[in-house]
mmCIF file of C-alpha atoms in Angstrom:
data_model
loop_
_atom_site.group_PDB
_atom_site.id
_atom_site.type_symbol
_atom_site.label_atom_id
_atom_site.label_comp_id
_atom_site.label_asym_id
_atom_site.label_seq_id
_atom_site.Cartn_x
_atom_site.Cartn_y
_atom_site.Cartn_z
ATOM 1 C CA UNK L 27 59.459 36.923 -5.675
ATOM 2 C CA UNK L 28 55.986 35.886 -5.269
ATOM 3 C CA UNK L 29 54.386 33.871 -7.790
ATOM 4 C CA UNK L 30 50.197 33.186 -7.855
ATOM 5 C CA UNK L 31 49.626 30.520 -5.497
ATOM 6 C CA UNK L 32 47.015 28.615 -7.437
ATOM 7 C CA UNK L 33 44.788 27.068 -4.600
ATOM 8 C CA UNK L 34 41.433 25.339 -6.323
ATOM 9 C CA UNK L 35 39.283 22.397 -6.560
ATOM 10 C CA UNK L 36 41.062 20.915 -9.407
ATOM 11 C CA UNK L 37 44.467 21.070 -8.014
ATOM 12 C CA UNK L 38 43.084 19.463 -4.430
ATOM 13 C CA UNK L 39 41.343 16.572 -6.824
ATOM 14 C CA UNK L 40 44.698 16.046 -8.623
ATOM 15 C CA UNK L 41 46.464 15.156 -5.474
ATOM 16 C CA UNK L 42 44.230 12.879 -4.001
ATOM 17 C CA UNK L 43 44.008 11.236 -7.490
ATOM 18 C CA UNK L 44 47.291 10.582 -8.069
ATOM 19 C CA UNK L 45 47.920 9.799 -3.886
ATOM 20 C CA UNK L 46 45.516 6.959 -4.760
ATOM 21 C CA UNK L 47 47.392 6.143 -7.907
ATOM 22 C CA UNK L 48 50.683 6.066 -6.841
ATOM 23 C CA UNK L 49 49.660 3.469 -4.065
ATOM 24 C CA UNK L 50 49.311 5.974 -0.835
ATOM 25 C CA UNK L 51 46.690 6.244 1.445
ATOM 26 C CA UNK L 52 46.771 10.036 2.073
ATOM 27 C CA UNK L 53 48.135 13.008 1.361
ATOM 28 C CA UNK L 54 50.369 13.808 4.119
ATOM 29 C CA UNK L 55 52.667 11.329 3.948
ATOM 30 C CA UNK L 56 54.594 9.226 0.973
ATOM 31 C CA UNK L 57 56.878 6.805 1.922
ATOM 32 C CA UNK L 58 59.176 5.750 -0.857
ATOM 33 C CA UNK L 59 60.268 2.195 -0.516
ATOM 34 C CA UNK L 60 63.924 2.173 -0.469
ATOM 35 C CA UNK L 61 63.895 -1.866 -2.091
ATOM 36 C CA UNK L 62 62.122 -0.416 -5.594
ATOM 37 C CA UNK L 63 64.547 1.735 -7.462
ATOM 38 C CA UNK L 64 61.153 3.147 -9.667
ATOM 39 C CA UNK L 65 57.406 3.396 -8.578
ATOM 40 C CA UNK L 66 55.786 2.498 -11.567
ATOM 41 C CA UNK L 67 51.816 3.462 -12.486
ATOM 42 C CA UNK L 68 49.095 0.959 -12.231
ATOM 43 C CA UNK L 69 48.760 -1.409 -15.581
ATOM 44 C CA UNK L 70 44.786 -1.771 -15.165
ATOM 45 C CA UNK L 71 41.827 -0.666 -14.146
ATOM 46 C CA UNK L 72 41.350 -3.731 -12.231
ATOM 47 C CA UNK L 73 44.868 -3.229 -10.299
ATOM 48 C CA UNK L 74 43.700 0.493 -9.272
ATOM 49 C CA UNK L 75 40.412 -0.824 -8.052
ATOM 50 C CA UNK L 76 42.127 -3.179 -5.705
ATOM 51 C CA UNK L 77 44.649 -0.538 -4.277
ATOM 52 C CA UNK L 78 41.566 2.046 -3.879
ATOM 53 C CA UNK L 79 40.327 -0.679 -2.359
ATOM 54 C CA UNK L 80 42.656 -1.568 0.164
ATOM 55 C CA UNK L 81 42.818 2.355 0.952
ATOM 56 C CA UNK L 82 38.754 3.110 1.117
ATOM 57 C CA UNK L 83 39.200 0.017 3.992
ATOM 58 C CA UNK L 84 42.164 1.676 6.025
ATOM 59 C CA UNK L 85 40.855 5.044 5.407
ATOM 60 C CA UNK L 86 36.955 4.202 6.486
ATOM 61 C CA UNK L 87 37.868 3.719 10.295
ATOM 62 C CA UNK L 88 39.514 6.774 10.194
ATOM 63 C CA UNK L 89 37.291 8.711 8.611
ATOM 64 C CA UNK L 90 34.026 7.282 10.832
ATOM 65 C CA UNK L 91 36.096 8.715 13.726
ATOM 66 C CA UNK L 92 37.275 11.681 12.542
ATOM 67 C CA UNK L 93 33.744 12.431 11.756
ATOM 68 C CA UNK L 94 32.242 11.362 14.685
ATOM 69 C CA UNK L 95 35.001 13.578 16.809
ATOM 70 C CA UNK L 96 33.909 16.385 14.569
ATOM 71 C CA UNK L 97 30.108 16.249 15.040
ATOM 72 C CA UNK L 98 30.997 16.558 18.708
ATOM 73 C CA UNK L 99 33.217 19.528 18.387
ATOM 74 C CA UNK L 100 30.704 21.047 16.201
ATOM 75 C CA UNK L 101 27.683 20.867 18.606
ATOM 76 C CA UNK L 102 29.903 22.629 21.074
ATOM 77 C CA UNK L 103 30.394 25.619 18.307
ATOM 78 C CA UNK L 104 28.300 28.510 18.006
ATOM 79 C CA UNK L 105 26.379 28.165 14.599
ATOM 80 C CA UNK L 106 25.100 31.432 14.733
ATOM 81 C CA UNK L 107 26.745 33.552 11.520
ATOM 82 C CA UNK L 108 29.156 36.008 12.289
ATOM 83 C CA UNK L 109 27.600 39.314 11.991
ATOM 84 C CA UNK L 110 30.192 40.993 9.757
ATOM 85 C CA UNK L 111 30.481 37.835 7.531
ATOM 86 C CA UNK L 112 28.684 39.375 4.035
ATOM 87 C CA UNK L 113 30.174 37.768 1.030
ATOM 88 C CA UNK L 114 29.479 38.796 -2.311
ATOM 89 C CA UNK L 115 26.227 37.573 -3.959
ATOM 90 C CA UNK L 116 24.238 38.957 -6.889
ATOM 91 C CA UNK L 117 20.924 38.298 -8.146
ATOM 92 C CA UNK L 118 20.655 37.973 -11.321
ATOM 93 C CA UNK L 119 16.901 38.303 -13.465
ATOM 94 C CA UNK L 120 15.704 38.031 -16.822
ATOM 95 C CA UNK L 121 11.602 38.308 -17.419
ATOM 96 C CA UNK L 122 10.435 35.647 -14.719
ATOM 97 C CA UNK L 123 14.151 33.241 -14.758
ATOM 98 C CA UNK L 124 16.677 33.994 -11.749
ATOM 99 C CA UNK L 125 19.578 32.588 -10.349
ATOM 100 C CA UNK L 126 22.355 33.644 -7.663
ATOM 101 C CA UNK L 127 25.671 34.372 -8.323
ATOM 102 C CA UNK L 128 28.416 33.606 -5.525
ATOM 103 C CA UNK L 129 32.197 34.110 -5.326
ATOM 104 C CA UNK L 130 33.614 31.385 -3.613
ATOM 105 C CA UNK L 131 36.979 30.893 -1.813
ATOM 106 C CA UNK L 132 38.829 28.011 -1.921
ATOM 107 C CA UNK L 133 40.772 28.110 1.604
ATOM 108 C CA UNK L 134 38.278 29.110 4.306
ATOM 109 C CA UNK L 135 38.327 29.557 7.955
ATOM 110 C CA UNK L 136 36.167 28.670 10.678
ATOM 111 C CA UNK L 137 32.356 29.798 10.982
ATOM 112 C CA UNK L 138 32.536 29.997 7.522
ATOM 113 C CA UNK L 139 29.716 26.946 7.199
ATOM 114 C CA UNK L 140 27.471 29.179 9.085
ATOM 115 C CA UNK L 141 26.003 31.297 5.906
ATOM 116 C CA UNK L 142 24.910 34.377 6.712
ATOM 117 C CA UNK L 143 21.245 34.790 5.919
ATOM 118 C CA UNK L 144 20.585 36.390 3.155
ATOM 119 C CA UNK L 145 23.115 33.775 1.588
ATOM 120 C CA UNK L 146 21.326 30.663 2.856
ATOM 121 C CA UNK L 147 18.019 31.633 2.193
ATOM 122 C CA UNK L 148 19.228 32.007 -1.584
ATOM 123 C CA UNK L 149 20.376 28.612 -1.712
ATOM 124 C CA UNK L 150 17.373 27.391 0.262
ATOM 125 C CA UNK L 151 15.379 28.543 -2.944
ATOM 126 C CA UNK L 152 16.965 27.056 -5.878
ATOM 127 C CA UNK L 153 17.035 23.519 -6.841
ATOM 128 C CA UNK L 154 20.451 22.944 -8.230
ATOM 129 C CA UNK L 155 24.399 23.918 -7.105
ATOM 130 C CA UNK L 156 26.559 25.026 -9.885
ATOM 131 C CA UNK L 157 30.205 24.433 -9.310
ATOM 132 C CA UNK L 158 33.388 24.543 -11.272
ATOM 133 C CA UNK L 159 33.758 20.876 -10.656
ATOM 134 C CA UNK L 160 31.967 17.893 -9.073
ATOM 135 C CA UNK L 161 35.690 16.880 -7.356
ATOM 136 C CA UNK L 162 33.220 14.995 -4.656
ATOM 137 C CA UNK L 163 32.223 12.906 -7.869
ATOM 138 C CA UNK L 164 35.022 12.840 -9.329
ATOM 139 C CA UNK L 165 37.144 11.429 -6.577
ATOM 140 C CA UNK L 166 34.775 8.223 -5.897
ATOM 141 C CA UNK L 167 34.404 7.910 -9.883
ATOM 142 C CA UNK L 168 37.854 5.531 -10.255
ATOM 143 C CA UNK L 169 37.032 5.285 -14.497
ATOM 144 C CA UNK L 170 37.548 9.693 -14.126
ATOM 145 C CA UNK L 171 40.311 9.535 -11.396
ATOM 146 C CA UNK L 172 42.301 6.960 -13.766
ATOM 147 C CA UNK L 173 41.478 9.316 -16.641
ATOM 148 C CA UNK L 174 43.018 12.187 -14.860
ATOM 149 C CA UNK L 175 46.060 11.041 -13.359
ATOM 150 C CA UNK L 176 46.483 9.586 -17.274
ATOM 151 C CA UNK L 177 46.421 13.301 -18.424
ATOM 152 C CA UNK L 178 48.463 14.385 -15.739
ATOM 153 C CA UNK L 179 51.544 12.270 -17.481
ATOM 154 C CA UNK L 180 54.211 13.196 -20.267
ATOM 155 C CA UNK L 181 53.598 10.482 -22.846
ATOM 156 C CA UNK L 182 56.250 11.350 -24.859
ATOM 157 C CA UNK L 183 59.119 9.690 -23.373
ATOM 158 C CA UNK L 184 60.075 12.648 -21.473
ATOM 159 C CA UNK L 185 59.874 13.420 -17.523
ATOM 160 C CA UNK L 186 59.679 16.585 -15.445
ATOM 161 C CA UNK L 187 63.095 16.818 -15.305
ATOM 162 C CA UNK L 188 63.701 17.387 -19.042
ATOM 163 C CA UNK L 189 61.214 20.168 -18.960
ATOM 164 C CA UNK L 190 62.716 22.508 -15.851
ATOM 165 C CA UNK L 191 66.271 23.154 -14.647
ATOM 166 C CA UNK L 192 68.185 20.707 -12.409
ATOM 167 C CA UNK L 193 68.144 23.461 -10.398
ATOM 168 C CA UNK L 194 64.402 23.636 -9.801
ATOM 169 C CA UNK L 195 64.022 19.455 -9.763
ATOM 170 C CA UNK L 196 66.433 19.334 -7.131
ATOM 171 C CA UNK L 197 64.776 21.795 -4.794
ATOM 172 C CA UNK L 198 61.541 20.300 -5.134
ATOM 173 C CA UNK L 199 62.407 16.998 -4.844
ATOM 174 C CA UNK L 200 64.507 17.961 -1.278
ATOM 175 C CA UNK L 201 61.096 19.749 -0.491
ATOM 176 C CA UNK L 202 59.001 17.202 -0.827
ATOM 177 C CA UNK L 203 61.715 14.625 0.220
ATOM 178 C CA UNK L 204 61.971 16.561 3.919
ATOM 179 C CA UNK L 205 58.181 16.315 3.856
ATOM 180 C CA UNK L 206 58.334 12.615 3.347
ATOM 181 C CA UNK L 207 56.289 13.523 -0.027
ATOM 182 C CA UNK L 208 58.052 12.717 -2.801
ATOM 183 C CA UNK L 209 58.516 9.289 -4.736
ATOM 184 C CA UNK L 210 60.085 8.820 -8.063
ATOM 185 C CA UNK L 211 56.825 7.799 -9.648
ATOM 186 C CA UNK L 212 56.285 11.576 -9.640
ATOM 187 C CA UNK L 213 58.911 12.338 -12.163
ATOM 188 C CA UNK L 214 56.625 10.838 -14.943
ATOM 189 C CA UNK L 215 53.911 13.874 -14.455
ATOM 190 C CA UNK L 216 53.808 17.215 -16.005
ATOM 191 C CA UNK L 217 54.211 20.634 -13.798
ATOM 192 C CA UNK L 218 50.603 20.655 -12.669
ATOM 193 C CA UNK L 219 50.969 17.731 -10.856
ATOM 194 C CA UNK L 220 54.144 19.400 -9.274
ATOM 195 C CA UNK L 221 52.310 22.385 -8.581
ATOM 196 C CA UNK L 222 49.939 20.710 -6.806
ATOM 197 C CA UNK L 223 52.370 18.791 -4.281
ATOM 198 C CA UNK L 224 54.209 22.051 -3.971
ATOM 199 C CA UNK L 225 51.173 24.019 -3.174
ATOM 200 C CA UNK L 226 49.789 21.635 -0.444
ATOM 201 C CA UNK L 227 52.906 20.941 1.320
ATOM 202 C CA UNK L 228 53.087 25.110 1.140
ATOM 203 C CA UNK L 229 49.719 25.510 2.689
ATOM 204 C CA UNK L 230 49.907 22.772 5.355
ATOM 205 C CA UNK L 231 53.517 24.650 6.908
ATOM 206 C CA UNK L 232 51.085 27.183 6.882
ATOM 207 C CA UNK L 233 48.823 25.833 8.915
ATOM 208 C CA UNK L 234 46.174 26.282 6.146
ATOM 209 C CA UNK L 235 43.390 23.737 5.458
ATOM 210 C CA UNK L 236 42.365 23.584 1.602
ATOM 211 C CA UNK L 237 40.151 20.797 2.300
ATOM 212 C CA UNK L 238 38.347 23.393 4.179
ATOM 213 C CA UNK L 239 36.784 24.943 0.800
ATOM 214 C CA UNK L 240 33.210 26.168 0.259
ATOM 215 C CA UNK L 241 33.350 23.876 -2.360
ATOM 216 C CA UNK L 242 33.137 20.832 0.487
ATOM 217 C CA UNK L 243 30.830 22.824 2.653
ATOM 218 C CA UNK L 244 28.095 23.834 -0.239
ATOM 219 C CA UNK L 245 28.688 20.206 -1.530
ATOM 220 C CA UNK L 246 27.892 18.802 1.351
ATOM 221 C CA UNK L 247 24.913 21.162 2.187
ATOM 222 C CA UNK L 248 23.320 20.805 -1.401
ATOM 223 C CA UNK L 249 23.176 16.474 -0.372
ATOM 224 C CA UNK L 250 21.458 17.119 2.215
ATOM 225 C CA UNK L 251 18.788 18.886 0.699
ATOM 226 C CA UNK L 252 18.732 16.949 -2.073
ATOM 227 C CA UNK L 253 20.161 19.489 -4.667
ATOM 228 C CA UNK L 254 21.632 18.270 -8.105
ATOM 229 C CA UNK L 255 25.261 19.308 -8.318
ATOM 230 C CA UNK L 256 25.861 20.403 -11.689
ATOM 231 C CA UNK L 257 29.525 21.229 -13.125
ATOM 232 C CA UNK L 258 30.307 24.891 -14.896
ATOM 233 C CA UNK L 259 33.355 23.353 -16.349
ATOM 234 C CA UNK L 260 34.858 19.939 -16.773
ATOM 235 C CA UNK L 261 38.660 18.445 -16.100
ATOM 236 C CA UNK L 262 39.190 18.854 -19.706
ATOM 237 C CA UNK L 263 39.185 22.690 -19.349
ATOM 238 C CA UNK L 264 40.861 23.233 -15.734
ATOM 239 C CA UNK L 265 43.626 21.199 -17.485
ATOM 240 C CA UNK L 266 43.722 22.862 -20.551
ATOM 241 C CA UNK L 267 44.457 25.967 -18.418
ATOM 242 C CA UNK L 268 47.995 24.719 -17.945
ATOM 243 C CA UNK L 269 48.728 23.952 -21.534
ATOM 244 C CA UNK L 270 49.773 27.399 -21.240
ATOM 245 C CA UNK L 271 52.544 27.362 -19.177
ATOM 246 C CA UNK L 272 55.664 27.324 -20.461
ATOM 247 C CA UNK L 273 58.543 24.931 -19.365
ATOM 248 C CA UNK L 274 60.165 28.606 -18.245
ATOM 249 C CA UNK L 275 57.509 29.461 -16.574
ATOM 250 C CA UNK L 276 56.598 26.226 -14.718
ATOM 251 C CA UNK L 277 59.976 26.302 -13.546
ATOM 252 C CA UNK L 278 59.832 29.778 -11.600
ATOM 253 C CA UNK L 279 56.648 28.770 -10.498
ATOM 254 C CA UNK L 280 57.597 25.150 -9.563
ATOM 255 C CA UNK L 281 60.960 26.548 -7.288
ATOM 256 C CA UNK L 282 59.155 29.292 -6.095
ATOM 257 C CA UNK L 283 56.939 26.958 -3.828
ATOM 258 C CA UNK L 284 60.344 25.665 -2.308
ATOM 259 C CA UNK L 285 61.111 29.140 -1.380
ATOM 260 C CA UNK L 286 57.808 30.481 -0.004
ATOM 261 C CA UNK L 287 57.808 31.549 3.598
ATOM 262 C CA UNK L 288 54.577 29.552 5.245
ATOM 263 C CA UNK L 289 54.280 32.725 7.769
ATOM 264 C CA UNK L 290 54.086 35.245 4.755
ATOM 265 C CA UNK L 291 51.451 32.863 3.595
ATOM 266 C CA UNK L 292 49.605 32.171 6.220
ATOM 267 C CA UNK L 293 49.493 36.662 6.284
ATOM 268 C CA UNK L 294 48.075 36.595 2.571
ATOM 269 C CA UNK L 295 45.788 34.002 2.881
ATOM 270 C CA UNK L 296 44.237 35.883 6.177
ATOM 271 C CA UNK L 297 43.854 38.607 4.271
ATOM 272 C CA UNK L 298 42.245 37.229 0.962
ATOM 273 C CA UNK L 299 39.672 35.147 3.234
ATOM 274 C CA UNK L 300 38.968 39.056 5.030
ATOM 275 C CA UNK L 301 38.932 40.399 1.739
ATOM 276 C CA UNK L 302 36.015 37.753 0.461
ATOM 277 C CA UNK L 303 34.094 37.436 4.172
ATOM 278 C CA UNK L 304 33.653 41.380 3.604
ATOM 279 C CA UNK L 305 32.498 40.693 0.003
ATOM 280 C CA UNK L 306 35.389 42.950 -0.959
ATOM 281 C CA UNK L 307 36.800 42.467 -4.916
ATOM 282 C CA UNK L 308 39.161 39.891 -5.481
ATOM 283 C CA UNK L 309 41.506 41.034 -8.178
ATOM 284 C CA UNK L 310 44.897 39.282 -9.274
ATOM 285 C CA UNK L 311 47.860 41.602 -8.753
ATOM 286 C CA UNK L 312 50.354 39.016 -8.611
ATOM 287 C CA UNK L 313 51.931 39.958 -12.066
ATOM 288 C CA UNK L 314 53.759 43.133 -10.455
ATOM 289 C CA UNK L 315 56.039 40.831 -8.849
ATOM 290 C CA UNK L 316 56.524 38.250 -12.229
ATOM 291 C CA UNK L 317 60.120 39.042 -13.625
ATOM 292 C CA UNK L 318 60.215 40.944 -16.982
ATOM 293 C CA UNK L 319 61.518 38.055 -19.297
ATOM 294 C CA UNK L 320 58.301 35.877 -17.568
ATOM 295 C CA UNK L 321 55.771 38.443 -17.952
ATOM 296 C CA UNK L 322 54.238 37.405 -21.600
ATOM 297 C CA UNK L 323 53.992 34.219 -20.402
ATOM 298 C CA UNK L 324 51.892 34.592 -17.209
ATOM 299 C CA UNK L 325 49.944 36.730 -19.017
ATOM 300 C CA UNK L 326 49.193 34.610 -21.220
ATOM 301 C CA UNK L 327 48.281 31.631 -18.600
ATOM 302 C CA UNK L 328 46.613 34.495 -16.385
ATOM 303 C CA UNK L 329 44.156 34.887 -19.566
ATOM 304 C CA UNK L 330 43.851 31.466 -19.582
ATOM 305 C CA UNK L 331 43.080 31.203 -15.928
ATOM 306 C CA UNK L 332 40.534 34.391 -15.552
ATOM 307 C CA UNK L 333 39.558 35.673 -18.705
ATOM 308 C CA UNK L 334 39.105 33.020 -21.043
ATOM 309 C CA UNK L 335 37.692 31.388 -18.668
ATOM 310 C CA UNK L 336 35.234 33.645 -17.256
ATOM 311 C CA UNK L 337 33.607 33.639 -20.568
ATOM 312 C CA UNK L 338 32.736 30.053 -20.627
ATOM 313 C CA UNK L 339 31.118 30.331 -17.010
ATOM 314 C CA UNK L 340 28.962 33.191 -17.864
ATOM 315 C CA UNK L 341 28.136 30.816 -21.158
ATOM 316 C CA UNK L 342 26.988 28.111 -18.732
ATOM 317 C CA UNK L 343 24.861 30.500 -16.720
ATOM 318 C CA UNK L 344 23.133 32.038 -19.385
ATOM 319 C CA UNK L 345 22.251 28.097 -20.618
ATOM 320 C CA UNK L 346 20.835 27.734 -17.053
ATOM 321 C CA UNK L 347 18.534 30.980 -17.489
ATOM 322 C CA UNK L 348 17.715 29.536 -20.800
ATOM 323 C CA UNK L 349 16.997 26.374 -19.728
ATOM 324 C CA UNK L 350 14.534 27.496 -16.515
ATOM 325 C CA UNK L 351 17.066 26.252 -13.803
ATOM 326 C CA UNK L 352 16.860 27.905 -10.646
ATOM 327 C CA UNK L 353 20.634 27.909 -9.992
ATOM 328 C CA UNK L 354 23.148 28.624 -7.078
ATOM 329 C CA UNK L 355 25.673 29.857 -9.540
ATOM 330 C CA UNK L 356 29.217 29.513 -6.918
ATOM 331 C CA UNK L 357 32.626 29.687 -8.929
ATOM 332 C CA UNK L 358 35.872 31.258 -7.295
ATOM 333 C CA UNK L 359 35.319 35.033 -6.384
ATOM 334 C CA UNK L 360 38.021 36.435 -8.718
ATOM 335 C CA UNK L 361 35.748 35.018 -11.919
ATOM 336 C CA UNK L 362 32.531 37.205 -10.623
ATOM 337 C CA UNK L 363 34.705 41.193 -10.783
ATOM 338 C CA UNK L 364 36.026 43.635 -13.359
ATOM 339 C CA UNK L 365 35.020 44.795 -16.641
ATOM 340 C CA UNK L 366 35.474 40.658 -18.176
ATOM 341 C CA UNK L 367 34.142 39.469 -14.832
ATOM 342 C CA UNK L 368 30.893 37.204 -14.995
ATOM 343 C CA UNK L 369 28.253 39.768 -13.228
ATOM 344 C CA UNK L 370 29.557 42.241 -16.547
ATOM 345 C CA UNK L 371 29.773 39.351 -18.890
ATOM 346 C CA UNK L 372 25.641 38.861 -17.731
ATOM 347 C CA UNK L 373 24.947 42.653 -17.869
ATOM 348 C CA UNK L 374 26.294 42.969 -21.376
ATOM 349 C CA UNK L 375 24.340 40.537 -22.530
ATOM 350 C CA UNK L 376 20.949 42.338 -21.036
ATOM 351 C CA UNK L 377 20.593 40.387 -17.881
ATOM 352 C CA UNK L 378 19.570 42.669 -14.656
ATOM 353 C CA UNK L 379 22.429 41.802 -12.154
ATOM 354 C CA UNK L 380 22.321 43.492 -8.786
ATOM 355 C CA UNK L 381 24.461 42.983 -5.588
ATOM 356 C CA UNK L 382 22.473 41.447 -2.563
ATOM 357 C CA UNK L 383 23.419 41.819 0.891
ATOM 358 C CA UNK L 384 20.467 41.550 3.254
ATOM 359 C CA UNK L 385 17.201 38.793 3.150
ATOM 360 C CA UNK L 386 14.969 41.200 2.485
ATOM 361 C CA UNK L 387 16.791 42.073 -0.382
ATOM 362 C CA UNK L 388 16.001 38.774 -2.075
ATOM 363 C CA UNK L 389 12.756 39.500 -3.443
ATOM 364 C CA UNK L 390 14.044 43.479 -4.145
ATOM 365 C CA UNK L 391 16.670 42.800 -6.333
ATOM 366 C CA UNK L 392 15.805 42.553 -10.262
#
């Protein structure tokens, strides 16, 4: 049984959120002290700053040579775009306001910095990046990180384990435990949290790199030109998303992470990044494989995730047109297709949308 591995910019800020939170310095590897019988959450503001602190200071070496390794390795690649790399991107024109639509993938694969041109160029025009979150703000921002891991936690007296089976706690926490992940500090958050753990540990057997997103390479390429990142949602909604998972449902999803094969994975996720390097539709087919009695529910949180969801982006867009942005519009590829997709959503409301696929096409499309 496969279940929709949920891969994204919120879940990736959760982790390193809480990882900070908890008292770690990273996310592959949590230690829990065998002397405290509980991990217990920070009591101030003032107490997290000091443990951020003390991680930003171990973590800064390593990061100032990781990144000095990496600009080596990188002048040794070959920066010229791939020729068959042509993700999806869509012009879209009202009177004399534009703006660019891209699908973007959250787990890429090298080369996949080197835009193709038609792509860069687009980006080279506008003035500001759109994205579903800031998660590069949000993650040096310690009043938002507190705020989130806060959310993240049952406040009613309860802990995961009185919202799945013993069953399904016990397998995660031997995954995690095997993974030297898991402390009991974690029991105090709800399923997204979970999720999250689950889905990294999942991807890194796989030999996948989620920190590899085009969320970090577009981020990183909008500072240095000097863009303004601005968000298309806000933590409030991503997390809203999983108000609708049931306690039934997070518990199939949670103990189907401890039973996912990382080779199978490491298969799908080759073909989705394929699928969105050949700007082919991205389309959720995941519920064929949902039991019966689960069905209404992840249909339900599937509505949340796409549909409902979709909406609000192609809200936000139209406020850009409005507003006489000239906007990079980039938000996961499975929010720009079908009939409630965002490039309809735009066309329905009288906007000219049209695919673009070569440079020249830049000024052609309207």
């Amino acid at each position: 049984m496969k279940i929709k591995k949920l891969a994204s910019a919120v879940l990736s800020a959760i982790l390193g959120t809480v990882i900070i939170f908890s008292g770690c310095s990273n996310g592959g590897s949590v230690n829990d002290n065998s002397s405290k019988t509980e991990s217990s959450a920070p009591t101030s503001v003032a107490e997290s700053k000091t443990e951020s602190s003390k991680t930003s200071k171990a973590e800064s070496s390593t990061v100032s040579k990781t990144e000095s390794q990496s600009s080596k390795n990188e002048s040794s690649k070959n920066t010229e775009p791939d020729a068959d790399y042509t993700p999806a991107m869509w012009k879209v024109t009202k009177g004399d306001k534009e703006m660019y639509l891209f699908g973007s993938i959250h787990a890429t694969q090298d080369g996949a910095e080197n835009l193709p041109d038609y792509v860069q160029k687009a980006f080279d025009e506008c003035d500001y990046l759109a994205m579903e979150l800031d998660t590069d703000s949000m993650m040096n921002d310690l009043g938002q990180a507190l705020q989130l891991t806060q959310k993240l936690m049952y406040t009613d007296g309860t802990t995961i384990k009185d919202h799945i089976s013993k069953e399904t706690y016990d397998a995660a926490v031997k995954y995690l435990t095997e993974k030297g992940l898991y402390i009991s500090y974690y029991d105090n958050f709800k399923p997204m949290m979970w999720i999250s753990l689950l889905e990294n540990a999942m991807y890194n057997d796989a030999g996948i790199d989620i920190t590899k997103s085009m969320e970090s390479i577009m981020t990183s390429k909008a500072k240095k030109a000097n863009k303004k990142i601005l968000e298309v949602e806000n933590i409030d909604i991503q997390l809203g998303v999983f108000d609708n998972i049931s306690d039934e449902l997070a518990d199939v999803m949670i103990l189907s992470y401890t039973q996912a094969d990382p080779s199978e994975q490491a298969k799908a996720n080759n073909k989705l990044y394929e699928q969105w390097k050949h700007g082919e539709a991205i389309e959720d087919t995941d519920d064929e494989e949902i039991p019966d009695e689960y069905k209404e529910d992840y249909e339900k949180f599937s509505k949340a995730m796409l549909t409902d969801r979709n909406k609000g982006m192609a809200d936000k867009a139209e406020e850009y047109m409005n507003d006489g942005k000239k906007v990079f519009f980039m938000v996961g590829a499975a929010h720009m297709y079908g009939d409630d997709g965002i490039v309809q959503l735009l066309k329905d409301r009288g906007y000219t949308v049209e695919r673009v696929s070569k440079t020249e096409n830049l000024s052609q499309a309207a």
